[in-house]
Short mmCIF file of C-alpha atoms in Angstrom, two decimals:
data_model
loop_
_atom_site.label_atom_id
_atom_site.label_comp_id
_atom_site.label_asym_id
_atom_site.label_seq_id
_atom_site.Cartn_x
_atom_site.Cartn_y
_atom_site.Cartn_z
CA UNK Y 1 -15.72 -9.72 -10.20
CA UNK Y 2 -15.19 -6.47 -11.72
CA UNK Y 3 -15.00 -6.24 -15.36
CA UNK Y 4 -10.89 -5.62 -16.69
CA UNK Y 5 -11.41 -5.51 -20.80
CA UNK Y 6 -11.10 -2.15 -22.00
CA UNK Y 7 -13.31 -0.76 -24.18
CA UNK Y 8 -11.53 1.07 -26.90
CA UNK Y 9 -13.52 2.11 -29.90
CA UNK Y 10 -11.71 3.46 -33.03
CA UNK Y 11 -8.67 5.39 -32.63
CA UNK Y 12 -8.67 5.41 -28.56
CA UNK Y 13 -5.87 4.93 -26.92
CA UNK Y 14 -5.00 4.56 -23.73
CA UNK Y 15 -3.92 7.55 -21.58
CA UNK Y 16 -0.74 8.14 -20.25
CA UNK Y 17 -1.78 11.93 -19.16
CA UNK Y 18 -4.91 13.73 -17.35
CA UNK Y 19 -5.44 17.41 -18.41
CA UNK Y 20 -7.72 19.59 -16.13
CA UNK Y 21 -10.50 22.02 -17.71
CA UNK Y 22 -11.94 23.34 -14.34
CA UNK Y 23 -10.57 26.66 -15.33
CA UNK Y 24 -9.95 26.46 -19.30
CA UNK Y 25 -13.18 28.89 -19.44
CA UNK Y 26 -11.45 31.89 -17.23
CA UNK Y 27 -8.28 32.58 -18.87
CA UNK Y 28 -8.59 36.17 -18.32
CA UNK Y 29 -8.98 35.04 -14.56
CA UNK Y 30 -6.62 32.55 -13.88
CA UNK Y 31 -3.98 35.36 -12.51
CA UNK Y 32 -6.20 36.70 -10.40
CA UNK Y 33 -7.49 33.01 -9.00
CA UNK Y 34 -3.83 32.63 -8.81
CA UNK Y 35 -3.08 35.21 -6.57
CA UNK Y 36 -6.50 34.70 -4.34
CA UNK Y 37 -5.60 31.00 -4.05
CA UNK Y 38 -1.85 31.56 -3.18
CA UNK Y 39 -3.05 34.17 -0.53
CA UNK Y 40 -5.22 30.95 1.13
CA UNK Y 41 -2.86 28.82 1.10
CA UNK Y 42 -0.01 30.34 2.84
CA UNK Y 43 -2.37 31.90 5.28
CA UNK Y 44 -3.65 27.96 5.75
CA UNK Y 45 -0.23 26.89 6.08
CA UNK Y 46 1.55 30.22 8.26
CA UNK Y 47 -1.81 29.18 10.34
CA UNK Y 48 -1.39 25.64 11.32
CA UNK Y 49 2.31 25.66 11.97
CA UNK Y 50 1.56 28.77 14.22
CA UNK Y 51 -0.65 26.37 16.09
CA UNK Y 52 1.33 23.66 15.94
CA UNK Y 53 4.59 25.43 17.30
CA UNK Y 54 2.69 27.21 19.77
CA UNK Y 55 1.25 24.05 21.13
CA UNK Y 56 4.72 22.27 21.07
CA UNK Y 57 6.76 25.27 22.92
CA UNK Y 58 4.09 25.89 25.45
CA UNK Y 59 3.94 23.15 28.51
CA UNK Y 60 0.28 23.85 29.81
CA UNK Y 61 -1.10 22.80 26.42
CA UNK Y 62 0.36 19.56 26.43
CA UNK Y 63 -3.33 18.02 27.26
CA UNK Y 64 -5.26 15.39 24.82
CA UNK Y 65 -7.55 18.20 23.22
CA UNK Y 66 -4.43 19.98 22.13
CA UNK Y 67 -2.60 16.68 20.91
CA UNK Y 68 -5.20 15.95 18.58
CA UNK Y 69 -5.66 19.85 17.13
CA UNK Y 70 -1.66 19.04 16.50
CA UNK Y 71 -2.58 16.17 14.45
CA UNK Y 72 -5.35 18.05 12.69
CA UNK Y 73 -2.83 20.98 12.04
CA UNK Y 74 -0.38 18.67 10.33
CA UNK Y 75 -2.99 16.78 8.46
CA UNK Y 76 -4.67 20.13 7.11
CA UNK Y 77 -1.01 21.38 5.97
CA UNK Y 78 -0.34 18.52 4.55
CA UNK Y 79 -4.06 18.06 2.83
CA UNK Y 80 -4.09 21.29 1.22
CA UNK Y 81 -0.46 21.09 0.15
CA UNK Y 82 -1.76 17.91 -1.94
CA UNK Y 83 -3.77 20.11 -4.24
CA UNK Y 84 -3.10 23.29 -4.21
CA UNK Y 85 0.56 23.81 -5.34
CA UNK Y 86 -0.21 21.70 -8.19
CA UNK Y 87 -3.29 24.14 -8.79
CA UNK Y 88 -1.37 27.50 -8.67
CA UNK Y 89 1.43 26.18 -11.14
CA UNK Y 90 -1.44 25.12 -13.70
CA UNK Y 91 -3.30 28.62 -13.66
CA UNK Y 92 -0.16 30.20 -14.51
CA UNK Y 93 0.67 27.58 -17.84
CA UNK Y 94 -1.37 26.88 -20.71
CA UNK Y 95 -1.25 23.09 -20.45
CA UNK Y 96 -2.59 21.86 -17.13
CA UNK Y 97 -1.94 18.33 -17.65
CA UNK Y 98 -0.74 15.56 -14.84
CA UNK Y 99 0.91 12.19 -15.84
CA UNK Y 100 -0.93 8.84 -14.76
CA UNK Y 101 1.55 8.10 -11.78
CA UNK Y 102 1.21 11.84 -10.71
CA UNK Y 103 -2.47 11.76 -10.29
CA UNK Y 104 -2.46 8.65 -8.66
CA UNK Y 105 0.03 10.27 -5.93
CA UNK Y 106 -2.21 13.16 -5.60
CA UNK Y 107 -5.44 10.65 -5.22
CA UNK Y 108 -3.70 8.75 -2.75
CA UNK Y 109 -2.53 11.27 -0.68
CA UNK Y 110 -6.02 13.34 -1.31
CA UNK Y 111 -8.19 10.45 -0.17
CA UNK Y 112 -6.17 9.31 2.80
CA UNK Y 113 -6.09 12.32 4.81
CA UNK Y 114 -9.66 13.20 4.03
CA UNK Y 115 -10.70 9.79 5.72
CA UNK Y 116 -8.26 10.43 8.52
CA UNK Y 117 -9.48 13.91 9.22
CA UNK Y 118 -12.64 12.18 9.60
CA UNK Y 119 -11.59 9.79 12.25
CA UNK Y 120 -9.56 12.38 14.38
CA UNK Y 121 -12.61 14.56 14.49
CA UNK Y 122 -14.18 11.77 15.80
CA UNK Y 123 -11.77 11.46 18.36
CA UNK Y 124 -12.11 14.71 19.31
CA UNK Y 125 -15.60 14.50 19.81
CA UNK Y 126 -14.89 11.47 22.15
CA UNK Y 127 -12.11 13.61 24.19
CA UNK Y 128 -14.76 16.34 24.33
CA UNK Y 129 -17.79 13.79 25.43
CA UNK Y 130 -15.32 12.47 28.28
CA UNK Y 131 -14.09 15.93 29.34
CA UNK Y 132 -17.74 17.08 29.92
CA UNK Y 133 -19.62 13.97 30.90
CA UNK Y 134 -17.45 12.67 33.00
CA UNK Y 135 -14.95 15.12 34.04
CA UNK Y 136 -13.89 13.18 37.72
CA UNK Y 137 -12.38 10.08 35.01
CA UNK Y 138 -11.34 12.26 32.28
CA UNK Y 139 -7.28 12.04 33.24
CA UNK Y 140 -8.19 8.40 33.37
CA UNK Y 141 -9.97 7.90 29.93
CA UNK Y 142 -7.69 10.04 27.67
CA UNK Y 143 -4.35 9.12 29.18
CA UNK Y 144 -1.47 9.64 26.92
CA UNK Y 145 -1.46 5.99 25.42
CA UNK Y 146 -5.19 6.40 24.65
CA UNK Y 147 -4.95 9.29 22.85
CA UNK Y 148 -2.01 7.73 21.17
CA UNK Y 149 -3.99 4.88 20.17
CA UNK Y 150 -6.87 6.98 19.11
CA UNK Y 151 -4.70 8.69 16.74
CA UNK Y 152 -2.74 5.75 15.23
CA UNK Y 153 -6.25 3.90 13.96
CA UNK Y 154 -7.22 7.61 12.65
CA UNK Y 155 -4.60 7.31 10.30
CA UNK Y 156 -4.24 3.70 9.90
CA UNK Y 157 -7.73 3.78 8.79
CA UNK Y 158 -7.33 6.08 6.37
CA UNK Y 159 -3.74 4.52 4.79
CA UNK Y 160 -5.70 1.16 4.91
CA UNK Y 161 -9.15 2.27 3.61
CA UNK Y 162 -8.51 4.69 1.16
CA UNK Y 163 -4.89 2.70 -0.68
CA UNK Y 164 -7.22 -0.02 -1.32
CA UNK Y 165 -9.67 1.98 -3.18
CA UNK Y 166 -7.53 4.22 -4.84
CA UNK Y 167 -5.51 0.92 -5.57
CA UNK Y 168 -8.59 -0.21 -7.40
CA UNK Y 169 -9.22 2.85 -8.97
CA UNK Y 170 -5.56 3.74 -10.16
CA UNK Y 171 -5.13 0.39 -11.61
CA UNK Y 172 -7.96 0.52 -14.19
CA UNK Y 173 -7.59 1.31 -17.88
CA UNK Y 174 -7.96 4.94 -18.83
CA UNK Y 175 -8.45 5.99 -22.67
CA UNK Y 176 -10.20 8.80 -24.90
CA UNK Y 177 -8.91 12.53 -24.31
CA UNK Y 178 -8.25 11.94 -20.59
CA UNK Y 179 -9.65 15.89 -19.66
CA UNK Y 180 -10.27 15.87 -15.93
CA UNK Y 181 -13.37 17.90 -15.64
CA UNK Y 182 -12.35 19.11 -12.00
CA UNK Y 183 -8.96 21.43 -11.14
CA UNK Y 184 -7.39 18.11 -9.22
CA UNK Y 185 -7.48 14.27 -9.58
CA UNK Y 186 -10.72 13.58 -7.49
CA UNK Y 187 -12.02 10.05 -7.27
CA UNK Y 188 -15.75 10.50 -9.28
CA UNK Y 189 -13.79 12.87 -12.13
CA UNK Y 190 -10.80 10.26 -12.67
CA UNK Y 191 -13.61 7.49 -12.68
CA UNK Y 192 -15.58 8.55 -15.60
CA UNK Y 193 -11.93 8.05 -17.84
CA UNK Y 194 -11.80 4.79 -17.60
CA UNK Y 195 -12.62 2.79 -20.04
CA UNK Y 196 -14.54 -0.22 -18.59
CA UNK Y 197 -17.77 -0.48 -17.11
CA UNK Y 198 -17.39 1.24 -13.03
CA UNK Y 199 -21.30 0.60 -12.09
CA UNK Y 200 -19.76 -1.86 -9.50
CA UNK Y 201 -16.44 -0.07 -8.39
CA UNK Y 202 -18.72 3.30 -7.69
CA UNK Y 203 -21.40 0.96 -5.50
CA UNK Y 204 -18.19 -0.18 -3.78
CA UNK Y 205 -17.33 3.58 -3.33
CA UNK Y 206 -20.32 4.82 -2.25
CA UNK Y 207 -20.47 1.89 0.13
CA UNK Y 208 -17.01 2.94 1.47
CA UNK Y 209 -17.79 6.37 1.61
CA UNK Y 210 -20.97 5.52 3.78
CA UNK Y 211 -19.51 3.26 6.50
CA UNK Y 212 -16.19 5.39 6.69
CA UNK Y 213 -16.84 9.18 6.31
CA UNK Y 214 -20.60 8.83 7.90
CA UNK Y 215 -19.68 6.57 10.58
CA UNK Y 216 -17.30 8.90 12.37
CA UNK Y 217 -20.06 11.71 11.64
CA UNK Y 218 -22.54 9.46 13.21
CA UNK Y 219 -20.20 8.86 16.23
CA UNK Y 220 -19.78 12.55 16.50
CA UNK Y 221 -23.67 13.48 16.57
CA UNK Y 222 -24.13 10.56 19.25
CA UNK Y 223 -20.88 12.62 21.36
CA UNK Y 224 -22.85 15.90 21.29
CA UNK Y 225 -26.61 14.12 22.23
CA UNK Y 226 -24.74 13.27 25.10
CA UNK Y 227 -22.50 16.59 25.67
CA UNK Y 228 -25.42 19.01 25.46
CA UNK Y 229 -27.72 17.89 27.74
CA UNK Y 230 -24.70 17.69 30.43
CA UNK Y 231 -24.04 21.31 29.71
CA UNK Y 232 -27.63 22.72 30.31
CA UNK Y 233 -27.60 20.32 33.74
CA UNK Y 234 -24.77 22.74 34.72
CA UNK Y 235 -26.29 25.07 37.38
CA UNK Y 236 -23.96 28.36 36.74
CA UNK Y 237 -23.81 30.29 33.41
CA UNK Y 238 -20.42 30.71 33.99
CA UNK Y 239 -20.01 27.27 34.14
CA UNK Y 240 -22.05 26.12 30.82
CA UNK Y 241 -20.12 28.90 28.83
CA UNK Y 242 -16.97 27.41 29.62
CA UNK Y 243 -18.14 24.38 29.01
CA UNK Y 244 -19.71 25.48 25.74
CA UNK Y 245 -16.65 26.99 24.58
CA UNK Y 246 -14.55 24.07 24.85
CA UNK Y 247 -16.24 22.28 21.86
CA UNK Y 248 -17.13 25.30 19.73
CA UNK Y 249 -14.07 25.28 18.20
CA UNK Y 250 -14.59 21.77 17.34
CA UNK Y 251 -18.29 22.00 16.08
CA UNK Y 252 -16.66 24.50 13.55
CA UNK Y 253 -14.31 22.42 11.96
CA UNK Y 254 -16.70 19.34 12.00
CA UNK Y 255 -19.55 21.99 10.18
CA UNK Y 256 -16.88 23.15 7.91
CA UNK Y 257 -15.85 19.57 6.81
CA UNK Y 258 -18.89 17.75 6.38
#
């Protein structure tokens, strides 16, 4: 069982508001981060709906790779949208601070489509092992319903995984000055506010963490032991760099993530 009694010494109370510090230290660069930060994110979000509407409008990309970089779009959008507005309003006010219910939003929302990213570039990596391995049964092994299916546990295992922790997180008592030494309500920052003992809820984290971020990592290393080898067994250059080129994309975006 975890442990629920507070620990309030002298005048503590318990917090009804976070404040962030991340950038406390750079007020004479906050306007400048501002601008640099707003520049990012519309450029991440004029991006993804570029690929998203271009995927939707044109009929020859209606194929499972492009299905699941139309998922990936709409979960970066939406994953960036869940800290950065919130960012860009605080470096242009003097008091960055968040209420309770606010941060929890932004942790739930946060954690969620970090663990689903993970899963659909899992299931990417599975699209691109079948495409290249065994390209005769790929219409067969990523039919529309598959990749349908592939997509739905992506993000019901991260709306299942990650409520549940956060649930367990959020629900704890939080007391002394309640500054959030990060620029957003990450899980580790939010942790150290509370005021019982975590030891066990951050084992339970880290054990979370390991079977549900690495596992889909590990599942995507096993895809590309598999992929590469098929791709130097391809006789033509021609051929391999096609090939190649096909999952370059996707080794980007896994690199960048992890």
């Amino acid at each position: 069982m975890f442990s629920s009694e507070p620990i309030i010494n002298g005048n503590q109370s318990l917090c009804t508001k976070f404040t962030f510090v991340a950038f406390s230290s750079l007020e004479e660069l906050q306007l400048v981060l501002f601008i640099v930060f707003l520049i990012i994110y519309l450029c991440t979000i004029g991006g993804n709906l570029i690929i998203i509407s271009l995927i939707l409008i044109t009929p020859a990309l209606h194929t499972p790779v492009y299905f699941f970089l139309v998922n990936l779009s709409f979960l970066e959008a939406c994953y960036i949208t869940s800290v950065v507005p919130q960012t860009l309003v605080h470096l242009l006010v003097e008091t960055k601070t968040i209420s309770v219910g606010g941060c929890a939003t932004q942790m739930y929302i946060f954690a969620i489509l970090g663990l689903t990213e993970c899963c659909l570039l899992a299931a990417m990596a599975y699209d691109r092992f079948v495409a290249i391995c065994y390209p005769l049964h790929y219409t067969l092994f990523m039919g529309p319903h598959v990749c349908l299916k592939l997509a739905a546990a992506s993000w019901f295992t991260g709306v299942v995984v990650e409520s549940a922790q956060i649930t367990l997180i959020i629900t704890l008592p939080f007391c002394g000055t309640g500054k959030i030494q990060h620029f957003f309500c990450d899980i580790m920052p939010v942790l150290k506010l509370a005021c019982v003992d975590t030891s066990q809820i951050e084992t339970v984290i880290f054990a979370v963490s390991m079977l549900f971020i690495m596992s889909p990592c590990f599942l995507i290393l096993c895809s590309y032991m598999r992929i590469l080898p098929a791709i130097l067994r391809i006789p033509s250059a021609a051929g391999r760099h096609k090939a190649f080129s096909t999952c370059s994309s996707h080794i980007l975006v896994v690199s960048l993530f992890y």
